[in-house]
Amino acid sequence: MAIKFEILKKLKRARLGKITTKHGVIDTPAFMPVGTVATVKAQTTDMVDATGAQCILGNTYHLMLHERYKVIEKLGGLHKFMNWEKSILTDSGGFQVMSLGDLVKLKEEGVAFSSHEDGGIKHFLSPEDSIKIQKALDSNITMCLDQCIKLPATKEDTKKAMELSLRWAKRCYDAFDNRSGYGLFGIVQGGEFKDLRIESARKMSAIKFDGYAVGGLAVGEPQKVMFEVLDYTVPELPENKPHYLMGVGTPLDILGAVERGIDMFDCVMPTRSGRTGKVFTQKGELNIFNAKYRTDKKPLDENCKCETCKNYTRAYLSHLFHAKEILGYMLLTQHNLFFYQNLMKNIRAAIKNESLDKFAKEFRKNYKVTK
């Protein structure tokens, strides 16, 4: 057995399930906090654990710089290195093909990078290198190296990227050391072109991966486009494997994607927002810098049971942010991560109780997005 995925219940296209890796169970639908460089920013692993998270992310590109992965391997892998005993998924470095822009040169063999940290040190990452590094990190879920491109893009450029991603996926599959408790996911590309997405999904599905991700979304396209892509892409993926929407997203994005058959999510939004004063609550979003919170005795969310809401007022958190105290970033980040995990817990319960339509209607009615 590599990793095990069980579907416990289906409700229309939404699925309740669980993934079992060497490092434990991931209840799905699941949200995975991002820990790019072996840390979830402004959190200890105990704080992350207290939010209910069961899997976090690391990033191959960032952990290969200065050969950090060799140090991590020598010290026992990411779990021991960062004191996180639950599951870890590592991104392959493919997102950096897009995000680093002029620092990247793409070839059939792989990707040549100039380090974003100093611009001078050259690196090369092939599909085989990416798999090797992720194994050295002791990642439970390894992602294939792919080419992610910005939207909008021409169909010609999108097709080239999709086809390259398919060729790299086969090389990743061949290089992967299939072992108990560890899995490899393929990544569907194709931009917003229906025929390319379907072709990519079908050809990826022909390679027997342990799970399938939809990549190349949450890169600036409207939510309507994202949902349309999921509507025709997800049905092409193997039913008995996990479906992962990479880099998504807002609470409303997640809810809509679950309704379309997605099981796994990750995004920097709750952690990044926690460091910039944005707070997620059951009634929507608030900005702790707003003057009205400076004397507000209420918790961030009166229905929240996180440690931040149980112990601190909006007034105190407002004070921390205006004083630029690090504790403020930590407390808001923990609250936001708890909110996301609680959202997933409620979604799972709604699927189990066959009340997802009712839950989604009420959540959308009450959740106000700040402009």
Coordinates of C-alpha atoms in Angstrom, one line a residue:
M1 CA 0.0 0.0 0.0
A2 CA 1.2 3.5 -0.8
I3 CA -1.4 5.8 0.8
K4 CA -4.9 4.7 1.3
F5 CA -8.0 6.8 0.4
E6 CA -11.5 5.8 1.5
I7 CA -14.7 7.5 0.5
L8 CA -17.1 7.3 3.5
K9 CA -20.0 9.1 2.0
K10 CA -21.0 10.9 -1.2
L11 CA -23.6 13.7 -1.4
K12 CA -24.1 14.7 -5.0
R13 CA -20.5 15.4 -6.1
A14 CA -19.2 16.3 -2.6
R15 CA -17.3 13.5 -0.8
L16 CA -16.5 12.7 2.8
G17 CA -13.4 10.6 3.2
K18 CA -10.1 10.0 4.7
I19 CA -6.5 9.6 3.5
T20 CA -4.1 7.4 5.5
T21 CA -0.4 8.0 5.3
K22 CA 2.6 6.7 7.3
H23 CA 2.1 9.7 9.6
G24 CA -1.7 9.4 10.3
V25 CA -5.1 10.1 8.9
I26 CA -6.2 13.2 7.0
D27 CA -10.0 13.7 7.2
T28 CA -11.4 15.0 3.9
P29 CA -12.4 17.6 2.7
A30 CA -9.2 18.9 4.3
F31 CA -7.4 22.3 4.4
M32 CA -3.6 22.1 4.7
P33 CA -1.7 25.1 6.2
V34 CA 1.3 26.2 4.2
G35 CA 4.7 25.7 5.8
T36 CA 6.9 26.7 2.8
V37 CA 10.3 26.6 4.5
A38 CA 9.6 24.1 7.2
T39 CA 7.5 26.5 9.3
V40 CA 3.9 27.7 9.2
K41 CA 4.7 31.4 9.6
A42 CA 4.2 32.9 13.0
Q43 CA 3.2 29.5 14.5
T44 CA 4.8 26.8 16.5
T45 CA 3.8 23.3 15.5
D46 CA 1.8 23.0 18.8
M47 CA -0.2 26.0 17.8
V48 CA -0.9 24.5 14.3
D49 CA -1.9 21.2 15.9
A50 CA -4.3 23.0 18.2
T51 CA -6.2 24.3 15.2
G52 CA -7.0 20.8 14.1
A53 CA -4.7 20.6 11.1
Q54 CA -3.7 17.1 10.0
C55 CA -1.4 17.8 7.2
I56 CA 0.9 20.8 6.3
L57 CA 2.9 21.8 3.2
G58 CA 6.5 22.2 2.5
N59 CA 8.1 23.5 -0.7
T60 CA 10.7 21.8 -2.7
Y61 CA 12.1 24.9 -4.4
H62 CA 12.6 26.8 -1.1
L63 CA 14.1 23.8 0.7
M64 CA 16.5 23.0 -2.1
L65 CA 18.2 26.4 -1.9
H66 CA 21.6 26.2 -0.2
E67 CA 21.0 22.4 -0.1
R68 CA 18.8 22.7 2.9
Y69 CA 17.2 19.4 2.1
K70 CA 20.5 17.6 2.6
V71 CA 20.6 19.0 6.1
I72 CA 17.0 18.0 6.7
E73 CA 17.6 14.5 5.4
K74 CA 20.6 14.1 7.6
L75 CA 18.6 15.2 10.7
G76 CA 15.8 12.7 10.0
G77 CA 13.4 14.4 7.6
L78 CA 10.9 17.2 7.8
H79 CA 8.8 15.6 10.5
K80 CA 11.6 15.4 13.0
F81 CA 13.3 18.6 11.8
M82 CA 10.3 20.8 12.4
N83 CA 8.7 18.7 15.2
W84 CA 5.5 17.8 13.2
E85 CA 4.5 14.1 13.5
K86 CA 1.4 14.4 11.3
S87 CA 1.3 14.2 7.5
I88 CA 3.3 16.5 5.2
L89 CA 2.7 17.2 1.5
T90 CA 5.4 18.9 -0.5
D91 CA 4.9 21.1 -3.6
S92 CA 7.3 20.2 -6.4
G93 CA 8.7 23.6 -7.3
G94 CA 6.4 23.9 -10.3
F95 CA 4.6 27.0 -9.0
Q96 CA 8.0 28.8 -9.0
V97 CA 8.2 28.2 -12.7
M98 CA 5.5 30.8 -12.9
S99 CA 6.1 33.0 -9.9
L100 CA 9.8 33.6 -10.4
G101 CA 9.4 35.0 -13.9
D102 CA 12.7 36.2 -15.3
L103 CA 14.7 34.1 -12.9
V104 CA 13.6 30.9 -14.6
K105 CA 14.7 29.2 -17.8
L106 CA 12.6 26.3 -18.9
K107 CA 14.0 23.3 -20.9
E108 CA 12.7 19.8 -21.7
E109 CA 15.2 18.4 -19.2
G110 CA 13.9 20.6 -16.3
V111 CA 14.0 24.1 -14.9
A112 CA 17.0 26.3 -14.4
F113 CA 16.6 28.8 -11.5
S114 CA 18.5 31.8 -10.3
S115 CA 18.0 32.0 -6.6
H116 CA 15.3 34.6 -5.6
E117 CA 17.3 35.2 -2.4
D118 CA 20.4 36.6 -4.1
G119 CA 19.7 36.3 -7.9
G120 CA 23.2 34.9 -8.5
I121 CA 23.3 31.3 -7.5
K122 CA 22.2 29.0 -10.2
H123 CA 20.1 25.9 -9.6
F124 CA 18.6 23.2 -11.8
L125 CA 15.6 21.1 -11.0
S126 CA 14.5 18.2 -13.2
P127 CA 11.5 16.0 -12.5
E128 CA 13.8 13.3 -11.2
D129 CA 15.6 15.9 -8.9
S130 CA 12.2 17.1 -7.5
I131 CA 11.2 13.5 -6.6
K132 CA 14.6 12.8 -5.1
I133 CA 14.5 16.0 -2.9
Q134 CA 10.9 15.3 -1.8
K135 CA 12.0 11.8 -0.7
A136 CA 14.9 13.3 1.2
L137 CA 12.5 15.6 3.0
D138 CA 10.4 12.5 3.9
S139 CA 7.2 14.0 2.4
N140 CA 4.2 11.7 2.7
I141 CA 2.6 13.2 -0.4
T142 CA 4.9 14.0 -3.3
M143 CA 3.8 16.3 -6.1
C144 CA 4.9 15.9 -9.7
L145 CA 7.0 18.7 -11.2
D146 CA 4.8 20.7 -13.7
Q147 CA 4.7 23.9 -15.6
C148 CA 2.2 26.3 -14.1
I149 CA 1.5 29.4 -16.3
K150 CA -0.3 32.6 -15.6
L151 CA -3.9 33.3 -16.8
P152 CA -4.9 34.5 -19.2
A153 CA -2.5 32.8 -21.6
T154 CA -2.8 31.8 -25.3
K155 CA -4.1 28.4 -26.2
E156 CA -0.8 27.6 -27.9
D157 CA 1.3 28.4 -24.8
T158 CA -1.2 26.6 -22.5
K159 CA -1.1 23.5 -24.7
K160 CA 2.7 23.5 -24.6
A161 CA 2.8 23.8 -20.8
M162 CA 0.1 21.1 -20.5
E163 CA 2.0 18.6 -22.7
L164 CA 5.3 19.3 -21.0
S165 CA 3.6 18.7 -17.6
L166 CA 2.4 15.3 -18.9
R167 CA 5.9 14.3 -20.0
W168 CA 7.4 15.4 -16.7
A169 CA 4.6 13.5 -14.9
K170 CA 5.6 10.2 -16.5
R171 CA 9.3 10.9 -15.6
C172 CA 8.2 11.6 -12.0
Y173 CA 6.2 8.4 -11.8
D174 CA 9.1 6.4 -13.1
A175 CA 11.5 8.0 -10.6
F176 CA 9.2 7.7 -7.5
D177 CA 10.1 5.1 -4.9
N178 CA 6.7 3.5 -4.2
R179 CA 6.6 2.6 -0.5
S180 CA 4.1 2.0 2.2
G181 CA 2.5 5.2 3.6
Y182 CA 3.8 7.5 0.8
G183 CA 2.1 8.7 -2.3
L184 CA 2.6 10.6 -5.6
F185 CA 0.1 13.0 -7.1
G186 CA -0.2 14.0 -10.7
I187 CA -1.2 17.6 -11.6
V188 CA -3.8 18.5 -14.3
Q189 CA -3.0 21.6 -16.3
G190 CA -4.7 23.2 -19.3
G191 CA -5.6 26.8 -18.2
E192 CA -9.2 27.7 -18.9
F193 CA -9.5 25.7 -22.1
K194 CA -12.0 22.9 -21.7
D195 CA -10.5 20.6 -24.3
L196 CA -7.0 20.9 -22.9
R197 CA -8.2 20.3 -19.3
I198 CA -10.1 17.2 -20.3
E199 CA -7.1 15.9 -22.4
S200 CA -4.8 16.5 -19.4
A201 CA -7.1 14.9 -16.9
R202 CA -7.6 11.8 -19.1
K203 CA -3.9 11.3 -19.8
M204 CA -2.9 12.0 -16.2
S205 CA -5.5 9.5 -15.1
A206 CA -3.9 6.9 -17.4
I207 CA -0.8 7.1 -15.2
K208 CA -1.8 5.4 -12.0
F209 CA -1.0 8.1 -9.4
D210 CA -2.1 7.9 -5.8
G211 CA -4.1 11.2 -6.2
Y212 CA -4.8 13.9 -8.7
A213 CA -4.4 17.7 -8.3
V214 CA -6.0 20.5 -10.4
G215 CA -3.2 23.1 -10.9
G216 CA -3.0 26.4 -12.6
L217 CA -6.0 28.0 -10.9
A218 CA -6.1 30.7 -8.2
V219 CA -3.7 32.7 -10.3
G220 CA -5.9 35.7 -10.9
E221 CA -8.9 34.2 -12.8
P222 CA -12.5 35.0 -11.6
Q223 CA -14.2 32.5 -9.3
K224 CA -16.7 31.8 -12.0
V225 CA -13.9 30.6 -14.3
M226 CA -12.4 28.5 -11.5
F227 CA -15.7 26.7 -10.9
E228 CA -16.3 26.2 -14.6
V229 CA -12.9 24.5 -14.9
L230 CA -13.7 22.2 -12.0
D231 CA -17.2 21.4 -13.4
Y232 CA -15.7 19.8 -16.5
T233 CA -12.3 18.6 -15.1
V234 CA -13.1 16.8 -11.8
P235 CA -15.5 14.3 -13.5
E236 CA -12.6 13.1 -15.6
L237 CA -10.5 12.2 -12.6
P238 CA -10.5 8.7 -11.1
E239 CA -13.4 8.5 -8.6
N240 CA -11.4 6.4 -6.1
K241 CA -8.5 8.8 -5.7
P242 CA -8.2 12.1 -3.8
H243 CA -8.8 15.3 -5.7
Y244 CA -6.7 18.3 -4.7
L245 CA -7.2 21.9 -5.8
M246 CA -3.9 23.6 -5.4
G247 CA -3.5 27.1 -3.9
V248 CA -7.2 27.6 -3.0
G249 CA -8.4 29.7 -1.4
T250 CA -11.1 31.8 0.2
P251 CA -13.8 30.2 2.3
L252 CA -16.3 30.7 -0.5
D253 CA -13.9 29.2 -3.0
I254 CA -13.4 26.1 -0.8
L255 CA -17.1 25.6 -0.3
G256 CA -17.9 25.8 -4.0
A257 CA -15.0 23.5 -4.8
V258 CA -16.2 20.9 -2.3
E259 CA -19.6 20.9 -4.0
R260 CA -17.7 20.1 -7.2
G261 CA -15.9 17.1 -5.8
I262 CA -12.6 18.5 -4.4
D263 CA -11.1 16.8 -1.3
M264 CA -8.0 18.8 -0.5
F265 CA -7.0 22.4 -0.3
D266 CA -4.0 24.6 0.6
C267 CA -3.5 28.4 0.6
V268 CA -1.4 31.0 2.3
M269 CA -4.4 33.2 2.8
P270 CA -5.2 32.5 6.5
T271 CA -1.5 32.9 7.5
R272 CA -0.7 35.9 5.3
S273 CA -3.9 37.6 6.4
G274 CA -3.1 36.9 10.0
R275 CA 0.1 38.9 9.6
T276 CA -1.6 41.8 7.9
G277 CA -4.6 42.3 10.2
K278 CA -7.3 40.5 8.2
V279 CA -9.5 38.2 10.3
F280 CA -11.9 35.5 9.1
T281 CA -15.2 35.1 11.2
Q282 CA -18.5 33.4 10.8
K283 CA -20.0 36.7 9.7
G284 CA -17.2 37.5 7.2
E285 CA -14.0 39.4 7.2
L286 CA -12.8 42.2 9.4
N287 CA -9.7 44.4 9.6
I288 CA -8.2 44.7 13.0
F289 CA -6.7 48.1 12.1
N290 CA -10.2 49.6 11.9
A291 CA -10.5 52.3 14.5
K292 CA -13.7 50.9 16.0
Y293 CA -11.9 47.8 17.3
R294 CA -9.5 49.8 19.5
T295 CA -11.9 49.8 22.5
D296 CA -13.9 46.6 21.5
K297 CA -14.1 44.2 24.4
K298 CA -15.5 41.3 22.3
P299 CA -13.4 38.4 20.9
L300 CA -12.7 38.3 17.2
D301 CA -15.6 35.9 16.7
E302 CA -18.1 35.3 19.6
N303 CA -18.8 31.7 18.4
C304 CA -15.1 30.7 18.0
K305 CA -13.4 28.4 20.5
C306 CA -9.8 29.1 19.4
E307 CA -7.2 30.1 22.1
T308 CA -7.1 33.6 20.7
C309 CA -10.9 34.2 21.0
K310 CA -11.0 32.5 24.4
N311 CA -8.3 34.7 25.9
Y312 CA -8.0 38.1 24.1
T313 CA -10.2 41.0 23.0
R314 CA -10.4 42.8 19.8
A315 CA -9.1 45.8 21.6
Y316 CA -5.9 44.0 22.8
L317 CA -5.3 42.6 19.3
S318 CA -5.8 46.0 17.8
H319 CA -3.2 47.4 20.3
L320 CA -0.7 44.6 19.3
F321 CA -1.0 45.4 15.6
H322 CA -0.8 49.2 16.0
A323 CA 2.3 48.6 18.2
K324 CA 3.7 46.2 15.6
E325 CA 4.1 43.5 18.2
I326 CA 4.9 40.0 16.8
L327 CA 2.4 38.4 19.2
G328 CA -0.4 40.0 17.2
Y329 CA 0.7 38.2 14.1
M330 CA 0.8 34.9 16.0
L331 CA -2.6 35.3 17.6
L332 CA -4.5 36.3 14.4
T333 CA -2.8 33.6 12.4
Q334 CA -3.8 31.0 14.9
H335 CA -7.4 32.2 14.9
N336 CA -7.5 32.2 11.0
L337 CA -6.1 28.7 10.8
F338 CA -8.7 27.6 13.4
F339 CA -11.4 29.2 11.4
Y340 CA -10.4 27.3 8.3
Q341 CA -10.2 24.0 10.1
N342 CA -13.5 24.6 11.8
L343 CA -15.0 25.4 8.4
M344 CA -13.7 22.0 7.0
K345 CA -15.0 20.2 10.1
N346 CA -18.5 21.8 9.6
I347 CA -18.4 20.9 5.9
R348 CA -17.5 17.3 6.7
A349 CA -20.4 17.1 9.2
A350 CA -22.8 18.6 6.7
I351 CA -21.9 15.9 4.1
K352 CA -22.2 13.2 6.7
N353 CA -25.6 14.5 7.8
E354 CA -26.8 15.2 4.2
S355 CA -27.3 18.9 5.0
L356 CA -24.5 20.4 2.8
D357 CA -27.0 22.4 0.7
K358 CA -28.5 24.0 3.8
F359 CA -25.1 24.6 5.4
A360 CA -23.8 26.2 2.2
K361 CA -26.8 28.5 1.8
E362 CA -26.6 29.7 5.4
F363 CA -22.8 30.2 5.2
R364 CA -23.0 32.2 2.0
K365 CA -25.9 34.3 3.5
N366 CA -24.0 35.2 6.6
Y367 CA -20.4 35.5 5.2
K368 CA -19.7 39.1 4.2
V369 CA -16.6 39.8 2.1
T370 CA -14.8 43.0 2.7
K371 CA -14.2 45.2 -0.4

